[in-house]
Short mmCIF file of C-alpha atoms and ligand atoms in Angstrom, two decimals:
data_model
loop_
_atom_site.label_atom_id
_atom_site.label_comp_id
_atom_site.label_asym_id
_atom_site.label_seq_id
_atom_site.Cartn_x
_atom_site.Cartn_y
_atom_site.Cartn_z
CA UNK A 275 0.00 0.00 0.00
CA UNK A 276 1.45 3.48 -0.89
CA UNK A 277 0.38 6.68 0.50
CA UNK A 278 -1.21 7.76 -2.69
CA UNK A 279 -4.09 4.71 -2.16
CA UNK A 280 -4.85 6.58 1.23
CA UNK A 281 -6.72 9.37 -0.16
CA UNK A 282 -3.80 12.15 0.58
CA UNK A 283 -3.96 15.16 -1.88
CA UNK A 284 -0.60 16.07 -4.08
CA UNK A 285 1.43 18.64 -1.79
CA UNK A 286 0.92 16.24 1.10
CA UNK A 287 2.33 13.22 -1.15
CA UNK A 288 5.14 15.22 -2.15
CA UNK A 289 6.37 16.54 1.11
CA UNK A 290 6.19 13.15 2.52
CA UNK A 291 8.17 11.70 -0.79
CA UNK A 292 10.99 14.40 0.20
CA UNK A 293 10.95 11.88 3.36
CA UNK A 294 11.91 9.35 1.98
CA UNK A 295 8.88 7.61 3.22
CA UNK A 296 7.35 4.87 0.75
CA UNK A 297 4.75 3.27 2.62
CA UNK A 298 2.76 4.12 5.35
CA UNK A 299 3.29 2.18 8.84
CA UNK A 300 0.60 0.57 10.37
CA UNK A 301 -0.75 2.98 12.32
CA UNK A 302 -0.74 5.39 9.09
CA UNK A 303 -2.54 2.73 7.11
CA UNK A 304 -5.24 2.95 9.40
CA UNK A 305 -5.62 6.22 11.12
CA UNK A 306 -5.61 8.19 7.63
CA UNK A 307 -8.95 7.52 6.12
CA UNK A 308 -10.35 7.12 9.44
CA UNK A 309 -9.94 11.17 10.51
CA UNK A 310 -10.07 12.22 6.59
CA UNK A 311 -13.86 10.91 7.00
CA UNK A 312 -13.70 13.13 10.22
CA UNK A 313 -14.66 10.30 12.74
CA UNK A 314 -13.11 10.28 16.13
CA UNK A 315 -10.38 8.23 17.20
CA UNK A 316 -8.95 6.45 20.09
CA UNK A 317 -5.25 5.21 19.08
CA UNK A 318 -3.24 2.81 20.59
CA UNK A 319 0.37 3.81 19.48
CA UNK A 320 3.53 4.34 21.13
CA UNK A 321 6.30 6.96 19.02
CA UNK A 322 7.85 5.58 16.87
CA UNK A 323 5.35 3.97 15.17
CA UNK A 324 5.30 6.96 12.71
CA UNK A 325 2.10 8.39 14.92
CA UNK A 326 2.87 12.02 14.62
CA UNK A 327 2.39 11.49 10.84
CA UNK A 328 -0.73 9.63 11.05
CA UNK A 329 -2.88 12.34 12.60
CA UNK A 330 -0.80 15.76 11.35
CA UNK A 331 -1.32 14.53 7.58
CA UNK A 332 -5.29 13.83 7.70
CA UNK A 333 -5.13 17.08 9.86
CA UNK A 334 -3.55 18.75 6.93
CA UNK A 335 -5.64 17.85 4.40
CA UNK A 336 -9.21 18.43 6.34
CA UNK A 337 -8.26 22.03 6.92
CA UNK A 338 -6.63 22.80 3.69
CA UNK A 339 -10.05 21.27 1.80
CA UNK A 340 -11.82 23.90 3.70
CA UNK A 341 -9.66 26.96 4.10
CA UNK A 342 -10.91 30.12 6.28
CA UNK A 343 -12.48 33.03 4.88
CA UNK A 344 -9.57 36.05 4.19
CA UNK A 345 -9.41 38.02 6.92
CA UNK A 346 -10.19 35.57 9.75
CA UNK A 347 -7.68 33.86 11.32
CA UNK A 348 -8.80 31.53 14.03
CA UNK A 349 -7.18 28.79 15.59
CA UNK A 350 -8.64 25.37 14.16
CA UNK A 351 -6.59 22.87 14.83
CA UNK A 352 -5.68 22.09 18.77
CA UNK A 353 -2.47 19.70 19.45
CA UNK A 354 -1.77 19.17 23.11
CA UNK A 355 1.34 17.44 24.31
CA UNK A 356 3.21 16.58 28.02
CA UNK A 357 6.19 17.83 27.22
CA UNK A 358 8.15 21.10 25.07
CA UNK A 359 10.09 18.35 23.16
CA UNK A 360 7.37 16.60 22.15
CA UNK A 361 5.69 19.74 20.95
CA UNK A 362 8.35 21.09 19.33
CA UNK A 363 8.97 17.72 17.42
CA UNK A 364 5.57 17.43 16.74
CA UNK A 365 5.49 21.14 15.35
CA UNK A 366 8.05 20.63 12.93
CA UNK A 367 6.48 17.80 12.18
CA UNK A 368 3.42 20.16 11.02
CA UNK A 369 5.86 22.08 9.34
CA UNK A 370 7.27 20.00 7.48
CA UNK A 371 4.27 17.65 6.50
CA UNK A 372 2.38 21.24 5.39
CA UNK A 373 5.28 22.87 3.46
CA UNK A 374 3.21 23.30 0.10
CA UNK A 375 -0.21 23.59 1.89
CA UNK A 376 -0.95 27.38 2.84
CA UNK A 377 -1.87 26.51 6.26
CA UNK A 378 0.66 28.35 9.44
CA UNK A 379 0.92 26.89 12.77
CA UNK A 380 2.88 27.87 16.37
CA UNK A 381 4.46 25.84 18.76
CA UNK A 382 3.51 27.23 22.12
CA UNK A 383 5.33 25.91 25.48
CA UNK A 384 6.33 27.20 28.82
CA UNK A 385 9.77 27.82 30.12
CA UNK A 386 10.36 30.76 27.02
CA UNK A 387 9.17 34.33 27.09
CA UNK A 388 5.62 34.92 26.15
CA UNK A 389 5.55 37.88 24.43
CA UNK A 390 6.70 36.48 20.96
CA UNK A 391 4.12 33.77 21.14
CA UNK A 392 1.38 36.41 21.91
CA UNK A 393 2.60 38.25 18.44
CA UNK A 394 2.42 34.94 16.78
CA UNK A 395 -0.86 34.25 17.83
CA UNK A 396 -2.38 37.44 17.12
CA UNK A 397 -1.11 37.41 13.38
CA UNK A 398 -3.44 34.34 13.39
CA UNK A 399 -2.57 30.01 13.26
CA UNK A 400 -4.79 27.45 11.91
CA UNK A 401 -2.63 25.20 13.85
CA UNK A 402 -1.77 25.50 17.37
CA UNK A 403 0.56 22.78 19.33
CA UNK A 404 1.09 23.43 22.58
CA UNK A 405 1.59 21.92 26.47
CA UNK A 406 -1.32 22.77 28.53
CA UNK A 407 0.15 24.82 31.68
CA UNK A 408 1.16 27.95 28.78
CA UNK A 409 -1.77 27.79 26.63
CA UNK A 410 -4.00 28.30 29.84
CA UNK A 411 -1.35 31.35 30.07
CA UNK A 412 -2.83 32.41 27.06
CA UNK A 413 -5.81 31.69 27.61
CA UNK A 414 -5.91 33.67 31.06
CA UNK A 415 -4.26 36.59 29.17
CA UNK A 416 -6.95 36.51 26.50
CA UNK A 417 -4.40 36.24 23.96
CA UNK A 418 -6.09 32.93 22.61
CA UNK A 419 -9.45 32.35 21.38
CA UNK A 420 -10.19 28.44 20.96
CA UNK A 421 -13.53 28.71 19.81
CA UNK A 422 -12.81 28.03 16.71
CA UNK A 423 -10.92 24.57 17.02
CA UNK A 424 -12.63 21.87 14.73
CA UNK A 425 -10.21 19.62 15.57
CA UNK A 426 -8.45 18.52 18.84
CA UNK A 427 -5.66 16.25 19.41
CA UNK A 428 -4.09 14.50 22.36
CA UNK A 429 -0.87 13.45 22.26
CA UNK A 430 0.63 11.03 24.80
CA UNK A 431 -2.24 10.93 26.46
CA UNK A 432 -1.11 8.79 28.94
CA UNK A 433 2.02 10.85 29.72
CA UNK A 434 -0.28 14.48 30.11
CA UNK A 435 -2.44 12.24 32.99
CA UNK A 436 0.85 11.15 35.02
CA UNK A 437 2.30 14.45 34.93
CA UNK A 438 -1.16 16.12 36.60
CA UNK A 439 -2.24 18.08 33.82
CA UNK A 440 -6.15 16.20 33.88
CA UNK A 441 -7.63 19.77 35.35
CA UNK A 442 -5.80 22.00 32.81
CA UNK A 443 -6.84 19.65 30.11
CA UNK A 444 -10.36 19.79 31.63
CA UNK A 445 -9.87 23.61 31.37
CA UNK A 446 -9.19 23.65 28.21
CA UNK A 447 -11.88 21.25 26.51
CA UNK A 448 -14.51 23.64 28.29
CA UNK A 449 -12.95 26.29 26.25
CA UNK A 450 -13.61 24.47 22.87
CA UNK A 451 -16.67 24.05 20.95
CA UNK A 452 -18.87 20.83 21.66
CA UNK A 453 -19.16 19.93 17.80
CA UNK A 454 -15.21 18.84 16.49
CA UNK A 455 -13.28 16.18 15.67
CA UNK A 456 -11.36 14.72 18.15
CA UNK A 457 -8.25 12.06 18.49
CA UNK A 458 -6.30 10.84 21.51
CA UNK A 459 -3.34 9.18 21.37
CA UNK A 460 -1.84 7.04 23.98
CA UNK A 461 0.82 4.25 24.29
CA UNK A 462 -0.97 2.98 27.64
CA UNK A 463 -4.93 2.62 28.13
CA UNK A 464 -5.60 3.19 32.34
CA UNK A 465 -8.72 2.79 33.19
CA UNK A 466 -8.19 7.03 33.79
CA UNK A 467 -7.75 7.24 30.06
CA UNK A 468 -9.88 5.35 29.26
CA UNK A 469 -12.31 7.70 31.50
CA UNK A 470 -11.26 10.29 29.67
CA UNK A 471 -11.52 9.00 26.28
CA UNK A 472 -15.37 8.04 27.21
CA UNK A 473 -15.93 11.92 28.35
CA UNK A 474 -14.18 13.42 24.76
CA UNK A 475 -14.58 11.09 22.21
CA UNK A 476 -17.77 10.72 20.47
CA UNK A 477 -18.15 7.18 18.95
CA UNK A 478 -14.51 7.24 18.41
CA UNK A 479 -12.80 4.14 16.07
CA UNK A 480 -10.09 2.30 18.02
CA UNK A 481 -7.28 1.97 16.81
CA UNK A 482 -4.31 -0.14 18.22
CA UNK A 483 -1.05 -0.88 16.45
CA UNK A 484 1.66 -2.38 18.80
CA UNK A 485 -0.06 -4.60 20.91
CA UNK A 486 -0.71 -2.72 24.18
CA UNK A 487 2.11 -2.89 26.98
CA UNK A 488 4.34 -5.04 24.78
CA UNK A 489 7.92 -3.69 24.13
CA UNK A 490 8.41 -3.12 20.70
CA UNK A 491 10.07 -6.73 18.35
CA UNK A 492 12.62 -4.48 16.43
CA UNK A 493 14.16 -3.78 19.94
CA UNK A 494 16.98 -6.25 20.95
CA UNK A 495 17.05 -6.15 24.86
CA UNK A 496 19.63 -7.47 27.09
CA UNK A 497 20.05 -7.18 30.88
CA UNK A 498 23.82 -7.04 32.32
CA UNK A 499 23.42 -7.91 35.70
CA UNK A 500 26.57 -5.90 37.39
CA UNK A 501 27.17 -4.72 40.92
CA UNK A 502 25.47 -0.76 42.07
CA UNK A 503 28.85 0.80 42.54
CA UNK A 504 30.64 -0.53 38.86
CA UNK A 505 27.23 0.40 36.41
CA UNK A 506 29.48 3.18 35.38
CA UNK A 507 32.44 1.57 34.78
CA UNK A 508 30.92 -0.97 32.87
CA UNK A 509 28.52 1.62 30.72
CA UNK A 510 32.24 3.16 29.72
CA UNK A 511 33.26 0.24 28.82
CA UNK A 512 30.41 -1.17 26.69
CA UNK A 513 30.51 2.23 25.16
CA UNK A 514 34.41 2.61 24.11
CA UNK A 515 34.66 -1.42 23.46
CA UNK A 516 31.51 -1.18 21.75
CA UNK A 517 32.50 2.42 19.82
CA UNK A 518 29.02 3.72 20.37
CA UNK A 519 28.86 6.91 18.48
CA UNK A 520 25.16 8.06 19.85
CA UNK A 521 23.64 6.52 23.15
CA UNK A 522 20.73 7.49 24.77
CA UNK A 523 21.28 6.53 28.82
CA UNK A 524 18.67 7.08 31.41
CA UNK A 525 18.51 7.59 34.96
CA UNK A 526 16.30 7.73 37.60
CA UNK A 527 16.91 11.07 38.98
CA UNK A 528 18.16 14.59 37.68
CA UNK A 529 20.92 14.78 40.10
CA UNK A 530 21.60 10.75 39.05
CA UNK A 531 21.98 12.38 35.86
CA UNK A 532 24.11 15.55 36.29
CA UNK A 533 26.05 13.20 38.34
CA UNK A 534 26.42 9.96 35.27
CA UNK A 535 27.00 13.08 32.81
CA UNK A 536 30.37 14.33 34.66
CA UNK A 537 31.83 10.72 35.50
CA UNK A 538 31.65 10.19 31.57
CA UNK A 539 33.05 13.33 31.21
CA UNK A 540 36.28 11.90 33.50
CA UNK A 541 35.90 8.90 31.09
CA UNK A 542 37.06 10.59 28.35
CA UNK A 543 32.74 10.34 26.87
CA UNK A 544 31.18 13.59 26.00
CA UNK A 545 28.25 13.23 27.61
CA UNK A 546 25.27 16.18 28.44
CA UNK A 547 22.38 15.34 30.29
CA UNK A 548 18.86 16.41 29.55
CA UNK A 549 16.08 16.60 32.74
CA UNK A 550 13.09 19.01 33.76
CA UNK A 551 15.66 21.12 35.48
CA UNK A 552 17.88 22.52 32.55
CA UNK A 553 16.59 25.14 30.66
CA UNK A 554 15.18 25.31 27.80
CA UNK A 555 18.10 26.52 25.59
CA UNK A 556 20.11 23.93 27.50
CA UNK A 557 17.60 21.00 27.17
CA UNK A 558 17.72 22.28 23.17
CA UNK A 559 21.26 22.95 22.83
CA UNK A 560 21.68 18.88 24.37
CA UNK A 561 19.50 17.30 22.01
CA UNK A 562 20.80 18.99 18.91
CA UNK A 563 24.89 18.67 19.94
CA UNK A 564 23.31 14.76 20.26
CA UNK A 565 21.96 14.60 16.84
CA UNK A 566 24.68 16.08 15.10
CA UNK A 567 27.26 13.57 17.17
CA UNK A 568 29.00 16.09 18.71
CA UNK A 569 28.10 14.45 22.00
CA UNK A 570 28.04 11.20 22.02
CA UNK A 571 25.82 10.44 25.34
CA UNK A 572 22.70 11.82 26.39
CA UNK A 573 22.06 11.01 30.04
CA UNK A 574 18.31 11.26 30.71
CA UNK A 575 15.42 11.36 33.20
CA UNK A 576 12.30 9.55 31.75
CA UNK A 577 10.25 13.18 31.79
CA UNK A 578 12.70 14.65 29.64
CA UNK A 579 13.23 11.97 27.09
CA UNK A 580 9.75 11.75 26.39
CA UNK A 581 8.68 12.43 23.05
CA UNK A 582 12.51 12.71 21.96
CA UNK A 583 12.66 11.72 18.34
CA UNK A 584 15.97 10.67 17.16
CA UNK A 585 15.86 8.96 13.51
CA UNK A 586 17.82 5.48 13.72
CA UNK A 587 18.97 6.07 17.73
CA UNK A 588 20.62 2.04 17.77
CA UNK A 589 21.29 2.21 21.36
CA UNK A 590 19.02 3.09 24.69
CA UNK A 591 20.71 1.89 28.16
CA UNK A 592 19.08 2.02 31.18
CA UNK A 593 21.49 2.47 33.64
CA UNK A 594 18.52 2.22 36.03
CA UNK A 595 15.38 0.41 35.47
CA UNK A 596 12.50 3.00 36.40
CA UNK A 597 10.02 2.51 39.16
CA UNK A 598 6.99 1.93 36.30
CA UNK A 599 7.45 -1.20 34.42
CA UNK A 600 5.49 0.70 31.20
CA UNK A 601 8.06 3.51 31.49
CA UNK A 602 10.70 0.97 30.25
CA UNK A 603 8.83 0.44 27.03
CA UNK A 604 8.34 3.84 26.50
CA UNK A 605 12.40 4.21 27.13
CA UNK A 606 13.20 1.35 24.49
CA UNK A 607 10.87 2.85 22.27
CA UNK A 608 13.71 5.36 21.45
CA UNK A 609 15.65 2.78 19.70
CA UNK A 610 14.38 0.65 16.88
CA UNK A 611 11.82 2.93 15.48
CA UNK A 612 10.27 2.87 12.66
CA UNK A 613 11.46 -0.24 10.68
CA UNK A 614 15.24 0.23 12.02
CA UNK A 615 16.50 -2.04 14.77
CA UNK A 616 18.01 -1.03 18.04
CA UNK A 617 19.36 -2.35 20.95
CA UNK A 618 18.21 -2.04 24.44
CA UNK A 619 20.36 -2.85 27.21
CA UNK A 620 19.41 -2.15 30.89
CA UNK A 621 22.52 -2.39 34.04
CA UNK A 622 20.86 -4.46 36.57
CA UNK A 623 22.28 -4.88 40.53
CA UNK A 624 20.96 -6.67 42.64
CA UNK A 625 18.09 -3.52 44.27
CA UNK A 626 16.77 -3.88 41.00
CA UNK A 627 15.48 -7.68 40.93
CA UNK A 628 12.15 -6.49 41.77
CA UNK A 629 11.50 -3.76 38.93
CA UNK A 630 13.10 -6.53 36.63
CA UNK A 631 10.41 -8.65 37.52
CA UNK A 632 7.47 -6.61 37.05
CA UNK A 633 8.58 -5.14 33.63
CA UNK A 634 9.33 -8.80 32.68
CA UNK A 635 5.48 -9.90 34.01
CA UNK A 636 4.48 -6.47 31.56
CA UNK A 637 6.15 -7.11 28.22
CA UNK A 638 5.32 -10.96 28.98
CA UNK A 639 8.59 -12.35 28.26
CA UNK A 640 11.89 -12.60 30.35
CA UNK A 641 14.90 -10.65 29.40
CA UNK A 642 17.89 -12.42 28.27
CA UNK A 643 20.65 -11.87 30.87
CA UNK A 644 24.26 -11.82 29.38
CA UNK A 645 26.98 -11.50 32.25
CA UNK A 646 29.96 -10.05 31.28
CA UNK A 647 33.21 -11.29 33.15
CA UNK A 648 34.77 -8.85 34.34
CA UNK A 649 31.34 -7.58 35.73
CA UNK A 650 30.72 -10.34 37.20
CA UNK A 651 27.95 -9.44 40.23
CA UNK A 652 29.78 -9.84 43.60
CA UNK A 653 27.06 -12.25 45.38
CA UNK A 654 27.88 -11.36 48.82
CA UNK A 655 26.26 -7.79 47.98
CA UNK A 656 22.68 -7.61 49.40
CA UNK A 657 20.15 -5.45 48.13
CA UNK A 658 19.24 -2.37 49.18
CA UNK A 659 16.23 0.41 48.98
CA UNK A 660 16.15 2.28 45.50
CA UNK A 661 17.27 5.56 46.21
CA UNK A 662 14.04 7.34 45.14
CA UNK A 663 15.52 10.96 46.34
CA UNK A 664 17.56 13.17 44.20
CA UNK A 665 19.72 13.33 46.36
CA UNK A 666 21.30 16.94 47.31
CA UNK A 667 18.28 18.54 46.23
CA UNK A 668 15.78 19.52 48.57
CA UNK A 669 11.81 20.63 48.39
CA UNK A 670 9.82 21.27 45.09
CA UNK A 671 11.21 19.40 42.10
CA UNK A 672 9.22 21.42 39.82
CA UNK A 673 10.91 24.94 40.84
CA UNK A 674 11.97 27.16 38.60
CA UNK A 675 10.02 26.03 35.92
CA UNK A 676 7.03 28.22 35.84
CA UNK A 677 4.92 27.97 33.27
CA UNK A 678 6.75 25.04 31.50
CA UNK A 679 5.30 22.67 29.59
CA UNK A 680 6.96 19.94 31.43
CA UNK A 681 5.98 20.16 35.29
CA UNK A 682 6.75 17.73 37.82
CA UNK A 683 3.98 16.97 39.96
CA UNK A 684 5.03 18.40 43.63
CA UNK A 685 5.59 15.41 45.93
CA UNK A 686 7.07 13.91 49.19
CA UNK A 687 9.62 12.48 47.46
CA UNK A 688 11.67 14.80 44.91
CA UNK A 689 12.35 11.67 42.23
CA UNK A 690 11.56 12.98 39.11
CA UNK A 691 8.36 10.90 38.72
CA UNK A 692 6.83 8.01 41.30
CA UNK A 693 4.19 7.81 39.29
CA UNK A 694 0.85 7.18 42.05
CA UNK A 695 -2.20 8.44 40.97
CA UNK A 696 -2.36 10.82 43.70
CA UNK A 697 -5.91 12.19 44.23
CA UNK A 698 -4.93 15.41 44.96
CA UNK A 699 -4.62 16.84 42.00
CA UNK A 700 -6.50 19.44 42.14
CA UNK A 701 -4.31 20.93 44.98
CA UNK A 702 -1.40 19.72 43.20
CA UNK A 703 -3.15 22.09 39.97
CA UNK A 704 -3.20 24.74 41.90
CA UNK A 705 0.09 25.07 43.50
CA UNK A 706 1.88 24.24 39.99
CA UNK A 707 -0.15 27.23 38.90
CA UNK A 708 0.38 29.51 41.50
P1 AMP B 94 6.61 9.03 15.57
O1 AMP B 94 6.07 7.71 16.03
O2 AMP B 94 5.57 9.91 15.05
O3 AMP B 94 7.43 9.66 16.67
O4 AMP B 94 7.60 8.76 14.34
C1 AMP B 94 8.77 8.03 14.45
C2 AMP B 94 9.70 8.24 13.29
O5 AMP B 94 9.24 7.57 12.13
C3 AMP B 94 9.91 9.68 12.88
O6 AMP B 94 11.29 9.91 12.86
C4 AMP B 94 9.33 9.78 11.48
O7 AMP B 94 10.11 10.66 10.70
C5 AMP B 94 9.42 8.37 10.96
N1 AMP B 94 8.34 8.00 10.04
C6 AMP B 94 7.04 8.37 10.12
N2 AMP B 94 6.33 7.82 9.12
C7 AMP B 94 7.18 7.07 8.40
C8 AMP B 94 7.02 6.25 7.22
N3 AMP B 94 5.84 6.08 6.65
N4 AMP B 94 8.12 5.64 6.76
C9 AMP B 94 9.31 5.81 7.36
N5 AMP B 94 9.53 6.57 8.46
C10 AMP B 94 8.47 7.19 8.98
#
């Protein structure tokens, strides 16, 4: 099947032939005709299953069959995401899908200045992508009128509910108009999104590509089991013996992070390290110096790495297993995307048999374990409790990042993300926004 069977018009074929894309993935195949007929959708589909695609090029075409009337310049197309990466990928994505259609959009996240975006808005987008926390911004500064929006899209659904943002998504579907098209996404179905899909979607058409939970087959994954003080040792080692040009490592914690990102450093691996407390510019000026292989490891937090696209990525290491079992198939999903393989290799010690478990009981299949001698696990070592803190950090994880698209809900603990469905999200709301 080719993309020209799916209905697309010409300027959408030919900025997807300047791709190099020749057939549409799964999730393409079936998604396209489904939101061209302007149905609903509920989608399965983790990224890298070519999902951004699927919904922006429909998307196109719907609004460029029915352009606005000169002069008026409403916002018609709503994409939210969790995160600034994601909407910034997703964006370009936009961009570059649309380049002969006559159709503008803006990317609109927290963590920048607001000013520029209020210019941008008032010249006037059809398509708006954005994280929730600024557009409310907007929204609150009557800089945004959504009245207009004939279609909404969610995008890592699953990702906007564990990072709090159910009330300012609520918030925002009050400001839309009841009759519109509307498509979540989501690599996980909770029974909260599923809640939510119940509330938004109106007889929506499932869709499900990867089979839900299941860790993706292009992936090769691999355990090490090594001791907790000689991960890093050994993650140098795989990496020079290995001559791994572009890794993508993650931790649990920021400061686990900051702290992985300097020992590689004294390895002689450039290494920068991307979490929810670098900057913007910083988290930016990481990813690209990663792409273009000037640094060769980016150390992660799972927040951050969300919704990173990276063409071809061939290696993902966890050099901790997270806490969530489904965040470690979102983490491989980095690597082998779409139609490339990758490998996945997580550093295992002996406080980790536990997590290994449950993410083994969630993809339904062990992982193979490969020892390697000179990492040999010291058996006398008992286990001890996951550090959960960052340590040398103290209070609100979340500070200093007001009005970001990528907000830590406020917590006991200060890991980046424990992930339990607290019920106090409302307060929780309310203090990110204050
Ligand atoms: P996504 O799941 O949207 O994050 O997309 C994952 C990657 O797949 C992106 O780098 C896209 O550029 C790429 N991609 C999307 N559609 C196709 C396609 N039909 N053929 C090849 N690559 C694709």
């Amino acid at each position: 099947m080719s993309f020209t069977t799916l209905g697309l018009s010409e300027p959408l074929l030919r900025a997807i032939a300047e791709q190099g894309y020749n057939e549409p993935t799964p999730i393409q195949k079936q998604a396209i005709p489904v939101i061209l007929n302007k149905q609903d959708v509920l989608a399965g589909a983790q990224t890298g299953t070519g999902k951004t695609a699927g919904f922006t090029l429909p998307l196109l075409q719907n609004l460029s069959d029915n352009t606005q009337p000169k002069g008026s310049r409403h916002v018609r197309a709503l994409i939210l995401t969790p995160t600034r990466e994601l909407a910034a990928q997703v964006g370009e994505s936009v961009k570059t899908y649309g380049k002969y259609l006559p159709l503008t959009s803006a990317i609109i996240f927290g963590g920048v200045s607001i000013n520029p975006q209020i210019a941008t808005l008032r010249r006037g987008v059809d398509i708006l992508i954005a994280t929730p926390g600024r557009l409310l911004d907007h929204v609150g500064q009557k800089t945004l009128d959504l009245s207009h929006v004939e279609c909404l899209i969610l995008d890592e659904a699953d990702r906007m509910l564990d990072m709090g943002f159910i009330h300012d998504i609520k918030k925002v579907l009050a400001l839309l108009p009841k009759k519109r098209q509307s498509l979540l996404f989501s690599a996980t179905f909770s029974n909260e999104i599923k809640a939510m899909a119940d509330n938004l979607l109106n007889a929506p058409v499932l869709i499900e590509v990867a089979r839900r939970n299941t860790s993706s087959e292009q992936v090769t994954q691999i355990v090490h089991p090594v001791d907790r003080e000689r991960k890093r040792e050994l993650l140098s080692s795989l990496i020079k013996k290995g001559d791994w040009k572009q890794v993508l490592v993650f931790t649990r914690t920021k400061h686990g992070a900051n702290r992985l990102t300097e020992q590689l450093g004294k390895d002689g691996i450039t290494a920068a390290a991307i979490h929810g407390n670098k900057s913007q510019t910083a988290r930016t000026n990481a990813l690209a110096n990663f792409k273009q292989g000037t640094v060769r490891v980016l150390v992660a937090t799972d927040i951050a790495a969300r919704g990173i696209d990276i063409d071809q990525l061939p290696h993902v290491v966890n050099f901790e297993l997270p806490n969530v079992p489904e965040d470690y198939v979102h983490r491989i999903g980095r690597t082998g995307r779409a139609g490339n393989f990758g490998e996945a290799m997580s550093l295992v010690c002996v406080d980790e048999f536990e997590l290994l478990r449950n993410i083994e009981k969630l993809i339904k299949r062990p992982i193979e374990k490969v020892v390697i001698k000179e990492f040999t696990p010291d058996p006398s070592i008992k286990a001890e409790p996951i550090q959960q803190k960052s340590r040398g950090r103290s209070g609100n994880n979340g500070g200093g990042h007001s009005g970001s698209g990528e907000r830590s809900k406020p917590r006991t603990s200060s890991s980046e993300r424990g992930r339990t469905h607290s019920k106090s999200t409302q307060s929780q709301a309310s203090r990110r926004r204050g």
